[in-house]
Structure formats: structure tokens, C-alpha cells
Coordinates of C-alpha atoms in Angstrom, one line a residue:
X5 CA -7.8 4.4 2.8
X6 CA -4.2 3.6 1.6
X7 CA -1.1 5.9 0.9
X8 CA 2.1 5.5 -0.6
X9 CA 6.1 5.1 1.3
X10 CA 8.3 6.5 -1.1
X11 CA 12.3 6.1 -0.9
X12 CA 11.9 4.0 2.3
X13 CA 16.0 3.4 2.1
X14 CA 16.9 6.7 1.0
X15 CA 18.5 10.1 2.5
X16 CA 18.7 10.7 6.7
X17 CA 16.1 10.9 8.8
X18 CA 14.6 14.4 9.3
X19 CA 12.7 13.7 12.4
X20 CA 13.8 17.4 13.9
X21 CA 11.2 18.8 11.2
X22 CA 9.0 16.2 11.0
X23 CA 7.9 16.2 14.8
X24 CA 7.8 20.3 14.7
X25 CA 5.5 20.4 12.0
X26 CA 2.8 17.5 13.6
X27 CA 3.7 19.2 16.8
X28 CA 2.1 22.5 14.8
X29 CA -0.7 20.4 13.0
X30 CA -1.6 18.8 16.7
X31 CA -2.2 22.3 18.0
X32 CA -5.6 22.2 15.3
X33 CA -6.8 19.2 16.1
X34 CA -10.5 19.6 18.0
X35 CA -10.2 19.2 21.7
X36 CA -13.0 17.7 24.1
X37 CA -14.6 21.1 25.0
X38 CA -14.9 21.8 21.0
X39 CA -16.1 18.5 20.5
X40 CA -18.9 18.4 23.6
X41 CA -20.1 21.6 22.1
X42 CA -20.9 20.3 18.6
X43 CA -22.6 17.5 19.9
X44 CA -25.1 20.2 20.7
X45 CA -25.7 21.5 17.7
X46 CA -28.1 21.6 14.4
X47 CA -27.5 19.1 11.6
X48 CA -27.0 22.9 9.9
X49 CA -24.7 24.3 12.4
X50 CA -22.4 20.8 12.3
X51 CA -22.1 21.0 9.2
X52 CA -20.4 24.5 9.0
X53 CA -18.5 23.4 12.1
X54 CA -16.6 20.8 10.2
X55 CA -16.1 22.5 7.6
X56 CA -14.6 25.8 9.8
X57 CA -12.6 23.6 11.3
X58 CA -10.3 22.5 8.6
X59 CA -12.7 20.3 6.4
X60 CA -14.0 22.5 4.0
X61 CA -12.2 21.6 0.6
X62 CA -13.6 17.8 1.4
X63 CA -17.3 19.0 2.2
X64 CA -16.9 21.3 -2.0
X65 CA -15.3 18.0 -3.1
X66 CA -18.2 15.8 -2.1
X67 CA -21.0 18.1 -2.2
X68 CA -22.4 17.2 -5.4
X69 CA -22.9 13.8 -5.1
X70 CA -23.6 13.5 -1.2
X71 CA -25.1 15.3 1.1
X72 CA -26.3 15.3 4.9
X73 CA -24.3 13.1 7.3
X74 CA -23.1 11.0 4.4
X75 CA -21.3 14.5 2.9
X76 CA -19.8 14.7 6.0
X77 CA -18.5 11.3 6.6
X78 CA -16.8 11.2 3.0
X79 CA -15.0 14.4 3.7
X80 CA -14.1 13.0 7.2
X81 CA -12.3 9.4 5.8
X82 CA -11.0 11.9 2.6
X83 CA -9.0 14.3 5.0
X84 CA -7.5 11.7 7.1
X85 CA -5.6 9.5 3.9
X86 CA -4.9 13.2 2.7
X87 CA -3.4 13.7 6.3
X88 CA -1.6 10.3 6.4
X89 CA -0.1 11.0 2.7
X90 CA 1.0 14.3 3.5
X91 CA 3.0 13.2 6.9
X92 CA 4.8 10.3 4.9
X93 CA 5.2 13.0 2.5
X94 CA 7.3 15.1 4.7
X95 CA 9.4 12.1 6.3
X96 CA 12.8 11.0 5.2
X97 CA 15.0 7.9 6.1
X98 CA 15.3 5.8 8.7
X99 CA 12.1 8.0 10.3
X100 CA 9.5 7.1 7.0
X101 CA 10.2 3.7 8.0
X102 CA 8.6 3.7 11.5
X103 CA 6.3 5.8 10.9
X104 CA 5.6 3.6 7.8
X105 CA 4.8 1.4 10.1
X106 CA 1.8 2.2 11.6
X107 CA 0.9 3.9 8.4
X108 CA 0.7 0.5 7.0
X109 CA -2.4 -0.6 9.1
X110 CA -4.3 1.6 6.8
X111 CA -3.5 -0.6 3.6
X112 CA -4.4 -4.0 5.6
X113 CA -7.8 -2.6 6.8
X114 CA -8.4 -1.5 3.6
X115 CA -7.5 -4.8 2.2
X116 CA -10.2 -6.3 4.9
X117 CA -12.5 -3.9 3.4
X118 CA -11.9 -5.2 -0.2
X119 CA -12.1 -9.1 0.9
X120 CA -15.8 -8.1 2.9
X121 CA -16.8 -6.6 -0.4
X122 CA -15.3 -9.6 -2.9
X123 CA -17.2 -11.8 -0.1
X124 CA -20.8 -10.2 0.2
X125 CA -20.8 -9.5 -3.7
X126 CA -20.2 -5.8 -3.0
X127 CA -19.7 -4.1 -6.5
X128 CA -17.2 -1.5 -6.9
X129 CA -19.3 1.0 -7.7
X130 CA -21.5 0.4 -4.6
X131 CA -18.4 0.9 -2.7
X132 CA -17.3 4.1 -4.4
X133 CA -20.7 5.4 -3.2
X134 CA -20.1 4.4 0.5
X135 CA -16.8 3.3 2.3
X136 CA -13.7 3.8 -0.3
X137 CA -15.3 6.6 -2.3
X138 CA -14.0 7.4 -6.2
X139 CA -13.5 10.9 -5.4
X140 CA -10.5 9.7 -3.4
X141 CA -7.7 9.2 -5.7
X142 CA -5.7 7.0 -3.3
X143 CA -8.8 4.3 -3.4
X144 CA -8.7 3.6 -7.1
X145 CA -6.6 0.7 -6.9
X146 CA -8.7 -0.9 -4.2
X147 CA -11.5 -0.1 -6.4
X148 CA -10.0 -2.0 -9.4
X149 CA -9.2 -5.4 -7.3
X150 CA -13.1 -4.9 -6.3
X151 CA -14.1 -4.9 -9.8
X152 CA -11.5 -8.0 -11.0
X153 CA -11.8 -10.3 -8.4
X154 CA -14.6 -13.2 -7.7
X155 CA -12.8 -14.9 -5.0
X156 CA -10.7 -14.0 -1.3
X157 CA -8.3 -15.8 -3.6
X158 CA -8.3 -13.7 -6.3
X159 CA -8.0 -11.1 -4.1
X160 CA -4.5 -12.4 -2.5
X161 CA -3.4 -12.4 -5.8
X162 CA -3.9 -9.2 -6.7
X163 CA -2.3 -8.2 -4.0
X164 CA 0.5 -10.5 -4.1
X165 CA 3.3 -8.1 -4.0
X166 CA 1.7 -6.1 -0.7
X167 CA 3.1 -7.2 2.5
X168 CA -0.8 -7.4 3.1
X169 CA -1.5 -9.5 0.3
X170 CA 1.9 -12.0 0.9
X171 CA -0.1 -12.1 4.5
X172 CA -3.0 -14.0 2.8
X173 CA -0.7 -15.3 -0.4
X174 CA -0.4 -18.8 1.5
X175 CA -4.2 -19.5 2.5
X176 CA -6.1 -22.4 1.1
X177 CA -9.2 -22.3 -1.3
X178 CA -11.3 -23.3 2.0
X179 CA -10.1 -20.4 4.1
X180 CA -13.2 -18.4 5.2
X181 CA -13.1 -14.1 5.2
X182 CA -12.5 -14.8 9.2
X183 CA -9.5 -17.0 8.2
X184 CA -8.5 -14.2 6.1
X185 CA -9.0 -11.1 8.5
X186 CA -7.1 -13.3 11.3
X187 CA -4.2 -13.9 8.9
X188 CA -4.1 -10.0 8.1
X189 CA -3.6 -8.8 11.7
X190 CA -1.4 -11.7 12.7
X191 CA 1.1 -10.6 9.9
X192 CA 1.1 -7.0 10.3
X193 CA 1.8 -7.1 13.9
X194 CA 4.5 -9.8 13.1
X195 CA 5.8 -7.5 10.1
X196 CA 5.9 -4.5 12.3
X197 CA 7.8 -5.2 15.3
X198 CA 10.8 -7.3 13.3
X199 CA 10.7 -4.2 11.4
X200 CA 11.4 -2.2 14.3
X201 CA 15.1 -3.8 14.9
X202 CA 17.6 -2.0 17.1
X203 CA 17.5 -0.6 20.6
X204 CA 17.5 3.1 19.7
X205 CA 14.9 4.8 22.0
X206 CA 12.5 5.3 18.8
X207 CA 12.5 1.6 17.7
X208 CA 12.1 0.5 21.8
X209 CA 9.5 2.5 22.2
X210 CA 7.3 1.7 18.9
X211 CA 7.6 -2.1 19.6
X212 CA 6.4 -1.7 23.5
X213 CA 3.0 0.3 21.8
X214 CA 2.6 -2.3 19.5
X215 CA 2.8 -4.8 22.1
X216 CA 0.7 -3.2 24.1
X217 CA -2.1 -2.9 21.4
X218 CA -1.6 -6.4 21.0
X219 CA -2.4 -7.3 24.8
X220 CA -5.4 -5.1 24.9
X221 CA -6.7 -6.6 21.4
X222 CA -6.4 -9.9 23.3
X223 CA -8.1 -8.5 26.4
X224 CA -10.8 -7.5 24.5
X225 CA -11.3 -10.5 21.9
X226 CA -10.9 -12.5 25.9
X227 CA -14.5 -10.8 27.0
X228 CA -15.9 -10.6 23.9
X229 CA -15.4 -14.3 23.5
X230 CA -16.8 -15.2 27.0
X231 CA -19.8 -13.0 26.9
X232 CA -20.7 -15.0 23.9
X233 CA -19.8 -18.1 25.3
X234 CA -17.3 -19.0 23.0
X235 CA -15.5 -22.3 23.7
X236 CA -11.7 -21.9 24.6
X237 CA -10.5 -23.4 21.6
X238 CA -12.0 -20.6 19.7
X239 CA -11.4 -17.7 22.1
X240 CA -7.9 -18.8 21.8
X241 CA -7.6 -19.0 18.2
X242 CA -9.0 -15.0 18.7
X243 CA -5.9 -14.1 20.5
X244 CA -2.7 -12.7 18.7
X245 CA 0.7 -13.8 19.6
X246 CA 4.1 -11.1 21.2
X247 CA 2.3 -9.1 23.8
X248 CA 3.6 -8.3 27.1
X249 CA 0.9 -8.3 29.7
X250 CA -0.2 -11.5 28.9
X251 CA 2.4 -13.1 26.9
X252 CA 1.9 -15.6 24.2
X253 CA 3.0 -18.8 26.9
X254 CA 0.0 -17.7 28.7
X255 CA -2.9 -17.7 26.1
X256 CA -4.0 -21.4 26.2
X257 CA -4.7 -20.7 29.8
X258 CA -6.0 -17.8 29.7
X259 CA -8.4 -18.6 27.4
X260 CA -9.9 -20.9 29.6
X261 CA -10.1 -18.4 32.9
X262 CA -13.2 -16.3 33.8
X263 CA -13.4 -12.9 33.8
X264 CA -12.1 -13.0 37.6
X265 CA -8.9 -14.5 36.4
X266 CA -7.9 -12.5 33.7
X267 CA -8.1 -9.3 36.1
X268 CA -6.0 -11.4 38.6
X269 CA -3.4 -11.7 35.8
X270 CA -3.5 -8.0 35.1
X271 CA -3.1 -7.7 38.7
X272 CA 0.4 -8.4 38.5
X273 CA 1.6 -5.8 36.2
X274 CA 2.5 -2.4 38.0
X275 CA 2.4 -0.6 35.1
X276 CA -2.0 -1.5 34.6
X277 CA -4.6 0.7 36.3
X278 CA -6.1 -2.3 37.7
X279 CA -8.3 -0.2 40.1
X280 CA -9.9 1.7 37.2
X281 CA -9.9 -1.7 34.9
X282 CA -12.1 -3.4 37.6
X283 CA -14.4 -0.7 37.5
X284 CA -14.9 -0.8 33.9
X285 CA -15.6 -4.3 34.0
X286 CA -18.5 -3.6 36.8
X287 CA -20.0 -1.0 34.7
X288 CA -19.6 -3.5 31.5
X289 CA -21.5 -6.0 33.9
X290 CA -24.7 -3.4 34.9
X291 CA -24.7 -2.0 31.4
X292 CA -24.5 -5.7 29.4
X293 CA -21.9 -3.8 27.0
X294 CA -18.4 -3.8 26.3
X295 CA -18.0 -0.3 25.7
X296 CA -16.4 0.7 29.3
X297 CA -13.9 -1.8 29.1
X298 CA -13.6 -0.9 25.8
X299 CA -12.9 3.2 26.8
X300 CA -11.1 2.1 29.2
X301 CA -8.3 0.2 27.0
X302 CA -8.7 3.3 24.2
X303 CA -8.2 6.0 26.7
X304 CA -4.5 4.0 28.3
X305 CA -3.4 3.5 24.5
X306 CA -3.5 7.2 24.0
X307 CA -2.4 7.9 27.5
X308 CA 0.9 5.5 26.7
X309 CA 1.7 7.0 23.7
X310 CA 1.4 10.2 24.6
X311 CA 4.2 9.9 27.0
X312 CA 6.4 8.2 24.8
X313 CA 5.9 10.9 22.2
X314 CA 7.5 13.0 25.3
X315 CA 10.2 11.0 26.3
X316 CA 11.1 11.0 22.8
X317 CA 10.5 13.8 21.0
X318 CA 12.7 14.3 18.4
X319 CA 11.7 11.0 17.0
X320 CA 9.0 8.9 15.4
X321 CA 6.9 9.6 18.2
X322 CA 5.4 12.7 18.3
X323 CA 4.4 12.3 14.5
X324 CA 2.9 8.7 15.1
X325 CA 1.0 10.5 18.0
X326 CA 0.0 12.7 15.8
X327 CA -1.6 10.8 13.6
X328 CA -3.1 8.7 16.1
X329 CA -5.2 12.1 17.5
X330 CA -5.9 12.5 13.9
X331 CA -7.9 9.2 13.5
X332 CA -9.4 9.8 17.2
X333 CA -10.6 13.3 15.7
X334 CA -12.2 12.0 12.9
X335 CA -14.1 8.7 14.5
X336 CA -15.0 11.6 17.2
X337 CA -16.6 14.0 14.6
X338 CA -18.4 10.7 12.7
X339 CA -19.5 9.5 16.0
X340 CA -21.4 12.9 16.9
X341 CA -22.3 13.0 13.1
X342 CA -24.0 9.6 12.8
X343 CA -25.6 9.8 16.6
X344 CA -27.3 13.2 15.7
X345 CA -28.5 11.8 12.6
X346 CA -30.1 8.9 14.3
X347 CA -31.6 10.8 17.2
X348 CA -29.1 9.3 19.9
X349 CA -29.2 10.8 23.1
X350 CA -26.2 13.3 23.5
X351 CA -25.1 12.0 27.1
X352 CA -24.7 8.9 25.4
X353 CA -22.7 10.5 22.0
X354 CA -20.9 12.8 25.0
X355 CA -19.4 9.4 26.8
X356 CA -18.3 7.9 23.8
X357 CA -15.7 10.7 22.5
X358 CA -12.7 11.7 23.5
X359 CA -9.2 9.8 24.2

């Protein structure tokens, strides 16, 4: 998925209009009940579903060459880069900018996506059958890197005048995809928040999600690495730098603390549902998974930005939200779609939707 930022530095910000019109685009989006009652539902009857609700140029568009769950999932990932290109599309000024910059995320997962491919001698026509399909007119230059590069290298190259390709630019010929993928979200969180200068309410509250994200990437990078017995070394090298709840001073030590010590450290934070954290990490315990902890962190990122997008809401805010119920809506609808079409049980599908 990638999108273009026209005219970052040119007219006012319109962020009056802008936040009205997601504010009216939110009020479409599928809610829980809606999305509970398609897990119900024939592989038939989902399909119409999606397409009813708002998806039905995508499902004609892809219709001829897919069909089944895979028709659905292209016109899924189709309508979201549609989405994201028509909300840019609408912002003006000092506004495009921040919401630029969560836009940009799109373009550096996409470029992780091209490097996996380039790596795993993924042809570009395999990949415009699956993931970053030709129909999509916003995934022809990603295609075209696929098809000219050998090498991660050649890769950075291509991409040299990206912000996501000068995030790789500097990497030696040695540098493994991990090395790669590490660099990528190092530098867009680094990018982002000194692009968010200035203590207007906007900018404030943009950099405080960011860091947030940033903490609970490292909280969940922190179990992940000890359930796998990771050495410290490496489960520190996981972590990214600038977050708040566990700031970058404390990651060496952190890194070496047991699961007991890491919710003593969260603890100390007023503003983390440590009560409802600690249950997570029981159920993660009995279940052997990650997911509760997991849902746990997914459900206070939404939570936490959808009270900024009230305390500010004739801003970057409510259209960032926005966006970020978009995405939700459409891993939500590809997580019933793929779990129905693998016989999962629906309890299961049920507890894994939803923000």
C-alpha cells in the first residue's frame, strides 16, 4: 500500500473540513455488533456483506481474476490505500503534514514487503497475484523495484530518495532483512516525532501516540523475546528508542528483568491499567500465547487516541483516528474472512475483533 503527499508546504490548513468529513466517513465504518454478526455467516452471505457495506466496486474490480476469500481480501487492502489517498487528498497545509505522518507508515511497510520479496526471490508477478496486487495502481512502483532489484541493496537504492529508503541508504552489504526491517521502524519513528515540532495541542498530542506505540512495541518485542528465551543482548537490540513508559535510559535494564519486573515498572505509571495488564499476562500464561497481552495493548492504543481525537477536534486528530478505525475495520473483516475460510471456531474469530 502506498499513497502520495502532495503540496506538503503549500496553502492553510483546512482541518475544520477535514475532521467533519472523517467525522461523516467514521459514522460507516462497521461496529462490533455488525461485525459479531458476520462472523456468523455463509462464505455466500459474507461476501454480499462486504460488498453492502461499502466494498463493492473493489469485489467488480477483482472479480475476474480472484475469487473466494482471496477476492475479498484484495478488495479489503484496495479500499483502505483508496481510503488513505482520498483523506491526504482532502488535506491542506500544515494539517497534510501530520497526518502525512502516520500516513507514511504505509510506504515503510510496504517497503518491508518489497525487501521480504527481493530476499525470498519473490517475483513481481507472484506478488501482484497476492499482497501488492496489479490492479492497484498505487502498487506499481513497488512492483517495478520487485522486478529490478537482486539485492536489499539494490533495493535501498531504488528507494534512495524515500525517507524510507534514506532509512536503509547507510546499511552495509552484510546487513541481514532483520537489520533492514529494524533500521525501517527506528527511522520512521525518529522521522515522525522531529517532524511533529511545536507545542500546539495537534503536534503534542501526535508525538505522545507515537510514543506510546513505541512503549507498547517495546513491551511486546520485551515478552516476545523472553518467551523465546532470547538473551538480553538481543531482546535489547529488539527495543526502539523515545518512549515514555519505559524510557530509552531504562532499556538495557529492562531487558534483562522477568516478566514480574517489567509489570513492576508499569506499576508506576498512573496513566497504565495495570490491573487489567496483569490479567492479560495471566491469561497469556494459561493460554501459552501472546494474544491477550497483545489485545490488551491494541484495545488502550485505540482507547488513547480516541480521546485525543476529542480533546482536539478540530485538528489532525479526529482524521488520524479515522484512519486508524479504518485499518481496524479492514484487519477485522480479513480476520472473520480468513478464519471462516479455515474452519476456525467463531468464539475464537469473535475475541480477536474489535478495538
Amino acid at each position: 500500500m502506498s499513497m502520495s503527499i502532495p503540496g506538503l508546504n503549500g496553502g492553510g490548513s483546512n482541518a475544520p473540513n477535514a475532521a467533519a468529513r472523517c467525522k461523516a466517513r467514521r459514522g460507516k465504518l462497521l461496529d462490533r455488533t455488525q461485525l459479531r454478526q458476520m462472523i456468523q455467516q455463509s462464505p455466500e452471505q459474507l461476501a454480499s456483506t462486504v460488498a453492502d457495506k461499502g466494498y463493492r466496486n473493489e469485489i467488480d474490480m477483482y472479480s475476474t481474476r480472484f475469487s473466494g476469500s482471496d477476492l475479498l481480501e484484495m478488495a479489503l487492502t484496495h479500499r483502505l490505500s483508496r481510503e488513505l489517498n482520498e483523506v491526504l487528498g482532502f488535506c491542506k497545509g500544515e494539517l497534510l503534514k501530520q497526518v502525512g505522518v502516520y500516513a507514511n507508515r504505509f510506504s515503510y511497510f510496504n517497503t518491508k514487503v518489497v525487501l521480504r520479496a527481493v530476499e525470498n526471490n519473490v517475483s513481481a508477478e507472484e506478488l501482484s497475484h497476492d499482497i501488492l496486487p496489479e490492479e492497484n495502481e498505487w502498487n506499481t512502483n513497488w512492483l517495478d523495484i520487485v522486478k529490478n532489484s537482486s539485492s536489499l541493496n539494490e533495493v535501498a537504492i531504488a528507494l534512495g530518495n524515500k525517507p524510507w529508503g534514506r532509512a536503509i541508504s547507510s546499511l552495509d552489504t552484510n546487513a541481514t532483512l532483520a537489520n533492514y526491517e529494524d533500521a525501517l521502524d527506528k527511522h520512521y519513528y525518529k522521522e515522525s516525532i522531529a517532524a511533529l515540532k511545536g507545542q500546539n495541542t495537534a503536534n503534542s498530542l501526535l508525538r505522545r501516540y507515537l510514543h506510546m506505540e513505541i512503549d507498547h512495541n517495546n513491551i511486546m518485542k520485551f515478552f516476545e523475546g523472553k518467551r523465546q528465551g532470547l538473551s538480553s543482548d538481543l531482546i535489547e537490540s529488539l527495543f526502539l528508542p523515545e518512549g515514555k513508559l519505559i524510557t530509552t535510559g531504562m532499556l538495557k535494564n529492562l531487558s534483562s528483568m522477568d516478566e514480574n519486573g517489567i509489570i513492576e515498572v508499569l506499576r508506576k505509571n498512573s496513566r497504565f491499567d495495570i490491573s487489567e495488564f496483569e490479567k492479560a499476562v495471566d491469561e497469556s500464561n494459561k493460554i501459552e500465547s501472546l494474544d491477550p497481552i497483545m489485545m490488551f495493548l491494541n484495545k488502550r492504543t485505540f482507547h488513547v487516541l480516541e480521546k485525543m481525537s476529542y480533546l482536539s477536534p478540530i485538528s489532525a486528530l479526529p482524521v488520524v483516528h479515522y484512519l486508524a478505525l479504518m485499518r481496524q475495520e479492514v484487519r477485522d473483516i480479513r480476520m472473520i474472512v480468513r478464519g471462516l475460510s479455515v474452519g476456525l471456531d467463531k468464539n475464537l474469530i469473535d475475541a480477536h475483533i474489535g478495538a
